[in-house]
GROMACS .gro file of C-alpha atoms in nm:
model
  302
    1MET     CA    1  13.481  12.538  19.950
    2ALA     CA    2  13.112  12.626  19.934
    3VAL     CA    3  13.039  12.280  19.797
    4THR     CA    4  13.228  12.121  20.086
    5GLU     CA    5  13.042  12.329  20.345
    6ALA     CA    6  12.707  12.253  20.186
    7SER     CA    7  12.789  11.881  20.193
    8LEU     CA    8  12.884  11.895  20.560
    9LEU     CA    9  12.575  12.095  20.655
   10ARG     CA   10  12.354  11.854  20.467
   11GLN     CA   11  12.501  11.538  20.622
   12CYS     CA   12  12.591  11.683  20.962
   13PRO     CA   13  12.367  11.988  21.016
   14LEU     CA   14  12.503  12.049  21.368
   15LEU     CA   15  12.870  12.044  21.262
   16LEU     CA   16  12.964  12.401  21.160
   17PRO     CA   17  13.281  12.580  21.047
   18GLN     CA   18  13.444  12.792  21.317
   19ASN     CA   19  13.668  13.017  21.107
   20ARG     CA   20  13.668  13.196  20.774
   21SER     CA   21  13.907  12.952  20.608
   22LYS     CA   22  13.685  12.662  20.720
   23THR     CA   23  13.971  12.456  20.856
   24VAL     CA   24  13.805  12.409  21.198
   25TYR     CA   25  13.464  12.249  21.244
   26GLU     CA   26  13.278  12.202  21.571
   27GLY     CA   27  12.934  12.085  21.675
   28PHE     CA   28  12.738  11.767  21.726
   29ILE     CA   29  12.680  11.449  21.530
   30SER     CA   30  12.415  11.185  21.594
   31ALA     CA   31  12.497  10.814  21.598
   32GLN     CA   32  12.296  10.521  21.730
   33GLY     CA   33  12.038  10.756  21.879
   34ARG     CA   34  12.289  10.963  22.076
   35ASP     CA   35  12.448  11.305  22.021
   36PHE     CA   36  12.825  11.348  22.039
   37HIS     CA   37  13.022  11.670  22.062
   38LEU     CA   38  13.294  11.686  21.797
   39ARG     CA   39  13.569  11.928  21.701
   40ILE     CA   40  13.766  11.878  21.377
   41VAL     CA   41  14.088  12.064  21.303
   42LEU     CA   42  14.217  11.992  20.954
   43PRO     CA   43  14.591  11.923  20.945
   44GLU     CA   44  14.788  12.173  20.741
   45ASP     CA   45  14.829  11.908  20.473
   46LEU     CA   46  14.455  11.903  20.411
   47GLN     CA   47  14.405  12.277  20.427
   48LEU     CA   48  14.573  12.341  20.090
   49LYS     CA   49  14.533  12.714  20.135
   50ASN     CA   50  14.649  12.802  19.783
   51ALA     CA   51  14.434  12.540  19.612
   52ARG     CA   52  14.073  12.574  19.504
   53LEU     CA   53  13.885  12.309  19.698
   54VAL     CA   54  13.561  12.222  19.522
   55TYR     CA   55  13.459  11.909  19.711
   56ALA     CA   56  13.544  11.702  20.016
   57ASP     CA   57  13.336  11.424  20.166
   58THR     CA   58  13.255  11.425  20.537
   59CYS     CA   59  13.540  11.184  20.611
   60PHE     CA   60  13.785  11.394  20.409
   61SER     CA   61  13.889  11.079  20.225
   62THR     CA   62  13.785  11.210  19.882
   63ILE     CA   63  13.895  11.558  19.783
   64LYS     CA   64  13.856  11.745  19.455
   65LEU     CA   65  14.079  12.041  19.373
   66LYS     CA   66  14.054  12.283  19.083
   67ALA     CA   67  14.331  12.475  18.908
   68GLU     CA   68  14.341  12.725  18.623
   69ASP     CA   69  14.613  12.728  18.358
   70ALA     CA   70  14.770  13.035  18.196
   71SER     CA   71  14.502  13.034  17.923
   72GLY     CA   72  14.216  13.036  18.173
   73ARG     CA   73  14.115  12.670  18.134
   74GLU     CA   74  14.000  12.493  18.450
   75HIS     CA   75  14.134  12.149  18.544
   76LEU     CA   76  14.027  11.910  18.819
   77ILE     CA   77  14.217  11.655  19.023
   78THR     CA   78  14.038  11.402  19.243
   79LEU     CA   79  14.231  11.261  19.539
   80LYS     CA   80  14.127  10.953  19.734
   81LEU     CA   81  14.312  10.901  20.062
   82LYS     CA   82  14.380  10.543  20.166
   83ALA     CA   83  14.360  10.395  20.515
   84LYS     CA   84  14.740  10.399  20.549
   85TYR     CA   85  14.778  10.761  20.435
   86PRO     CA   86  15.034  10.924  20.441
   87ALA     CA   87  15.252  10.609  20.446
   88GLU     CA   88  15.070  10.510  20.128
   89SER     CA   89  15.016  10.745  19.836
   90PRO     CA   90  14.658  10.855  19.769
   91ASP     CA   91  14.493  10.761  19.441
   92TYR     CA   92  14.450  11.054  19.203
   93PHE     CA   93  14.251  11.105  18.885
   94VAL     CA   94  14.301  11.373  18.619
   95ASP     CA   95  14.180  11.441  18.264
   96PHE     CA   96  14.519  11.450  18.089
   97PRO     CA   97  14.624  11.320  17.743
   98VAL     CA   98  14.937  11.166  17.901
   99PRO     CA   99  14.987  10.962  18.220
  100PHE     CA  100  15.018  11.169  18.536
  101CYS     CA  101  15.253  11.003  18.785
  102ALA     CA  102  15.319  11.203  19.100
  103SER     CA  103  15.617  11.118  19.317
  104TRP     CA  104  15.533  11.028  19.676
  105THR     CA  105  15.713  10.940  19.999
  106PRO     CA  106  15.572  10.892  20.350
  107GLN     CA  107  15.686  11.250  20.417
  108SER     CA  108  15.495  11.388  20.115
  109SER     CA  109  15.174  11.587  20.140
  110LEU     CA  110  14.873  11.667  19.928
  111ILE     CA  111  15.031  12.005  19.863
  112SER     CA  112  15.315  11.817  19.692
  113ILE     CA  113  15.076  11.633  19.460
  114TYR     CA  114  14.889  11.955  19.388
  115SER     CA  115  15.215  12.131  19.296
  116GLN     CA  116  15.303  11.847  19.059
  117PHE     CA  117  14.951  11.872  18.917
  118LEU     CA  118  15.005  12.243  18.846
  119ALA     CA  119  15.341  12.175  18.678
  120ALA     CA  120  15.184  11.906  18.457
  121ILE     CA  121  14.906  12.147  18.354
  122GLU     CA  122  15.157  12.408  18.243
  123SER     CA  123  15.359  12.148  18.048
  124LEU     CA  124  15.044  12.063  17.848
  125LYS     CA  125  14.937  12.423  17.782
  126ALA     CA  126  15.067  12.426  17.422
  127PHE     CA  127  14.876  12.104  17.345
  128TRP     CA  128  14.547  12.241  17.478
  129ASP     CA  129  14.604  12.569  17.291
  130VAL     CA  130  14.632  12.370  16.967
  131MET     CA  131  14.319  12.165  17.036
  132ASP     CA  132  14.117  12.468  17.147
  133GLU     CA  133  14.199  12.654  16.825
  134ILE     CA  134  14.080  12.355  16.622
  135ASP     CA  135  13.761  12.329  16.826
  136GLU     CA  136  13.689  12.702  16.798
  137LYS     CA  137  13.770  12.756  16.428
  138THR     CA  138  13.662  12.434  16.253
  139TRP     CA  139  13.367  12.199  16.248
  140VAL     CA  140  13.476  11.902  16.458
  141LEU     CA  141  13.263  11.597  16.381
  142GLU     CA  142  13.419  11.364  16.639
  143PRO     CA  143  13.440  11.362  16.933
  144GLU     CA  144  13.125  11.566  16.985
  145LYS     CA  145  13.228  11.686  17.332
  146PRO     CA  146  13.601  11.616  17.356
  147PRO     CA  147  13.749  11.579  17.706
  148ARG     CA  148  14.085  11.739  17.783
  149SER     CA  149  14.246  11.396  17.741
  150ALA     CA  150  14.132  11.360  17.377
  151THR     CA  151  14.418  11.382  17.126
  152ALA     CA  152  14.217  11.313  16.808
  153ARG     CA  153  13.982  11.531  16.606
  154ARG     CA  154  13.781  11.449  16.295
  155ILE     CA  155  13.745  11.779  16.112
  156ALA     CA  156  13.497  11.849  15.831
  157LEU     CA  157  13.660  11.954  15.504
  158GLY     CA  158  13.340  11.959  15.300
  159ASN     CA  159  13.029  11.757  15.228
  160ASN     CA  160  13.106  11.393  15.321
  161VAL     CA  161  13.483  11.449  15.338
  162SER     CA  162  13.686  11.496  15.654
  163ILE     CA  163  14.033  11.458  15.800
  164ASN     CA  164  14.115  11.275  16.121
  165ILE     CA  165  14.423  11.404  16.303
  166GLU     CA  166  14.603  11.263  16.608
  167VAL     CA  167  14.809  11.529  16.787
  168ASP     CA  168  15.113  11.436  16.995
  169PRO     CA  169  15.062  11.602  17.338
  170ARG     CA  170  15.438  11.625  17.393
  171HIS     CA  171  15.505  11.782  17.050
  172PRO     CA  172  15.172  11.943  16.962
  173THR     CA  173  15.291  12.167  16.677
  174MET     CA  174  15.463  11.888  16.485
  175LEU     CA  175  15.289  11.717  16.193
  176PRO     CA  176  15.009  11.504  16.343
  177GLU     CA  177  14.904  11.163  16.219
  178CYS     CA  178  14.648  11.223  15.944
  179PHE     CA  179  14.406  11.017  15.743
  180PHE     CA  180  14.119  11.123  15.521
  181LEU     CA  181  13.762  10.995  15.516
  182GLY     CA  182  13.545  11.024  15.209
  183ALA     CA  183  13.510  10.911  14.851
  184ASP     CA  184  13.837  10.812  14.683
  185HIS     CA  185  13.805  11.070  14.406
  186VAL     CA  186  13.793  11.341  14.676
  187VAL     CA  187  14.046  11.220  14.933
  188LYS     CA  188  14.317  11.097  14.695
  189PRO     CA  189  14.402  11.450  14.572
  190LEU     CA  190  14.424  11.562  14.936
  191GLY     CA  191  14.664  11.278  15.013
  192ILE     CA  192  14.878  11.379  14.716
  193LYS     CA  193  14.893  11.739  14.838
  194LEU     CA  194  14.989  11.624  15.187
  195SER     CA  195  15.279  11.420  15.051
  196ARG     CA  196  15.387  11.691  14.807
  197ASN     CA  197  15.377  11.981  15.055
  198ILE     CA  198  15.488  11.809  15.375
  199HIS     CA  199  15.816  12.003  15.361
  200LEU     CA  200  15.618  12.324  15.415
  201TRP     CA  201  15.520  12.220  15.768
  202ASP     CA  202  15.654  12.481  16.011
  203PRO     CA  203  15.641  12.395  16.384
  204GLU     CA  204  15.651  12.768  16.458
  205ASN     CA  205  15.302  12.802  16.308
  206SER     CA  206  14.981  12.659  16.447
  207VAL     CA  207  14.863  12.313  16.344
  208LEU     CA  208  14.556  12.466  16.184
  209GLN     CA  209  14.757  12.712  15.973
  210ASN     CA  210  14.997  12.436  15.869
  211LEU     CA  211  14.711  12.212  15.759
  212LYS     CA  212  14.572  12.496  15.547
  213ASP     CA  213  14.911  12.553  15.384
  214VAL     CA  214  14.996  12.188  15.326
  215LEU     CA  215  14.652  12.082  15.198
  216GLU     CA  216  14.598  12.411  15.009
  217ILE     CA  217  14.249  12.449  15.156
  218ASP     CA  218  14.038  12.670  15.377
  219PHE     CA  219  13.840  12.491  15.645
  220PRO     CA  220  13.463  12.548  15.635
  221ALA     CA  221  13.397  12.857  15.846
  222ARG     CA  222  13.185  12.818  16.158
  223ALA     CA  223  13.053  13.171  16.111
  224ILE     CA  224  12.904  13.089  15.770
  225LEU     CA  225  12.810  12.721  15.772
  226GLU     CA  226  12.619  12.501  16.014
  227LYS     CA  227  12.732  12.161  16.138
  228SER     CA  228  12.425  12.009  15.972
  229ASP     CA  229  12.586  12.094  15.637
  230PHE     CA  230  12.838  11.815  15.703
  231THR     CA  231  12.634  11.564  15.903
  232MET     CA  232  12.438  11.349  15.660
  233ASP     CA  233  12.256  11.045  15.799
  234CYS     CA  234  12.362  10.692  15.715
  235GLY     CA  235  12.190  10.570  15.399
  236ILE     CA  236  12.109  10.233  15.558
  237CYS     CA  237  11.998  10.295  15.918
  238TYR     CA  238  11.891  10.658  15.849
  239ALA     CA  239  12.063  10.779  16.166
  240TYR     CA  240  12.365  11.000  16.221
  241GLN     CA  241  12.487  10.859  16.553
  242LEU     CA  242  12.507  10.482  16.596
  243ASP     CA  243  12.668  10.343  16.911
  244GLY     CA  244  12.881  10.656  16.939
  245THR     CA  245  13.000  10.649  16.576
  246ILE     CA  246  12.905  10.862  16.277
  247PRO     CA  247  12.906  10.769  15.905
  248ASP     CA  248  13.264  10.725  15.781
  249GLN     CA  249  13.215  10.527  15.458
  250VAL     CA  250  13.116  10.707  15.138
  251CYS     CA  251  13.017  10.578  14.796
  252ASP     CA  252  13.292  10.670  14.549
  253ASN     CA  253  13.046  10.742  14.269
  254SER     CA  254  13.055  11.122  14.230
  255GLN     CA  255  12.687  11.116  14.130
  256CYS     CA  256  12.597  10.939  14.458
  257GLY     CA  257  12.831  11.012  14.746
  258GLN     CA  258  12.597  10.857  15.002
  259PRO     CA  259  12.758  10.805  15.347
  260PHE     CA  260  12.720  10.493  15.562
  261HIS     CA  261  12.825  10.366  15.900
  262GLN     CA  262  13.095  10.104  15.861
  263ILE     CA  263  12.897   9.838  16.049
  264CYS     CA  264  12.578   9.915  15.852
  265LEU     CA  265  12.755   9.883  15.518
  266TYR     CA  266  12.929   9.567  15.638
  267GLU     CA  267  12.598   9.401  15.731
  268TRP     CA  268  12.441   9.514  15.403
  269LEU     CA  269  12.720   9.381  15.183
  270ARG     CA  270  12.746   9.058  15.378
  271GLY     CA  271  12.382   8.988  15.298
  272LEU     CA  272  12.428   9.023  14.921
  273LEU     CA  273  12.497   8.709  14.720
  274THR     CA  274  12.700   8.911  14.471
  275SER     CA  275  12.944   9.047  14.735
  276ARG     CA  276  13.285   8.890  14.781
  277GLN     CA  277  13.541   8.923  15.057
  278SER     CA  278  13.921   8.910  15.053
  279PHE     CA  279  14.066   8.916  15.404
  280ASN     CA  280  13.920   9.233  15.564
  281ILE     CA  281  13.805   9.392  15.237
  282ILE     CA  282  13.453   9.343  15.104
  283PHE     CA  283  13.358   9.419  14.743
  284GLY     CA  284  12.995   9.479  14.654
  285GLU     CA  285  12.739   9.726  14.525
  286CYS     CA  286  12.625  10.056  14.677
  287PRO     CA  287  12.275  10.024  14.826
  288TYR     CA  288  12.179  10.353  14.654
  289CYS     CA  289  12.334  10.366  14.306
  290SER     CA  290  12.437   9.999  14.262
  291LYS     CA  291  12.786  10.107  14.153
  292PRO     CA  292  13.085   9.910  14.288
  293ILE     CA  293  13.173   9.992  14.647
  294THR     CA  294  13.463   9.867  14.858
  295LEU     CA  295  13.467   9.842  15.236
  296LYS     CA  296  13.788   9.791  15.429
  297MET     CA  297  13.699   9.681  15.782
  298SER     CA  298  13.914   9.844  16.048
  299GLY     CA  299  13.828   9.586  16.312
  300ARG     CA  300  13.716   9.848  16.563
  301LYS     CA  301  13.348   9.883  16.488
  302HIS     CA  302  13.209   9.533  16.466
   0.00000   0.00000   0.00000
């Protein structure tokens, strides 16, 4: 509410709250060179006494409310009231991994949407618990600063090898979609372990513990290693980040293991006369060791 009051005082310095709950404002506003006396009493619908109001514009057409889930995470909902409100539902924006569709009738109120917002937060608690454990106990390479809506994590398994998982928000402890990134001689044994041990997956355990059991690995510890131990620059552009992506192609030669951005390696191989392409797969030579290298274009980075 302090943000709201500060906004009002800044834009209308003579319009002041008249009670502790700041639901009544009175004072003067200036328009076209004249001063007008004004008293605003917020309808009960807009008071939202049990909600944490963090922002409201001076017209009270845009409102931001904050809520805290059972694990102490804060969540924000932005409401934009339309000209025909309440006959017409306000627009609302949240950072959820699933669509948020609030029911609305002309008799509904913002309190109704806020209550549905709270219920949705609690239904996603298990999902956010899973993602928070991954973020806190592993080295996540992508996304660098995941929003609450992000369902994917690329987790470092070692030098130039990682696993990308896609967690189902509705069934967060079930086996996620997985694929490995790295040299074939490193990721193929991991794929074999995943297939061989998939029956060990126990939804009663955390996703992180299940991945350890199924892959027969320990994730690099954040307390011992630094992220820089897993973030080698691309061997072509000599950068780590390129248009929001990080190197995800690795030379399969165990004596080389140089990483590349997909688009960098694609442009390099396309410029070699000795390279050949079959559909979306390009065969050529590694820019570093000249050993055979294969690039399968995903179609999402060029």
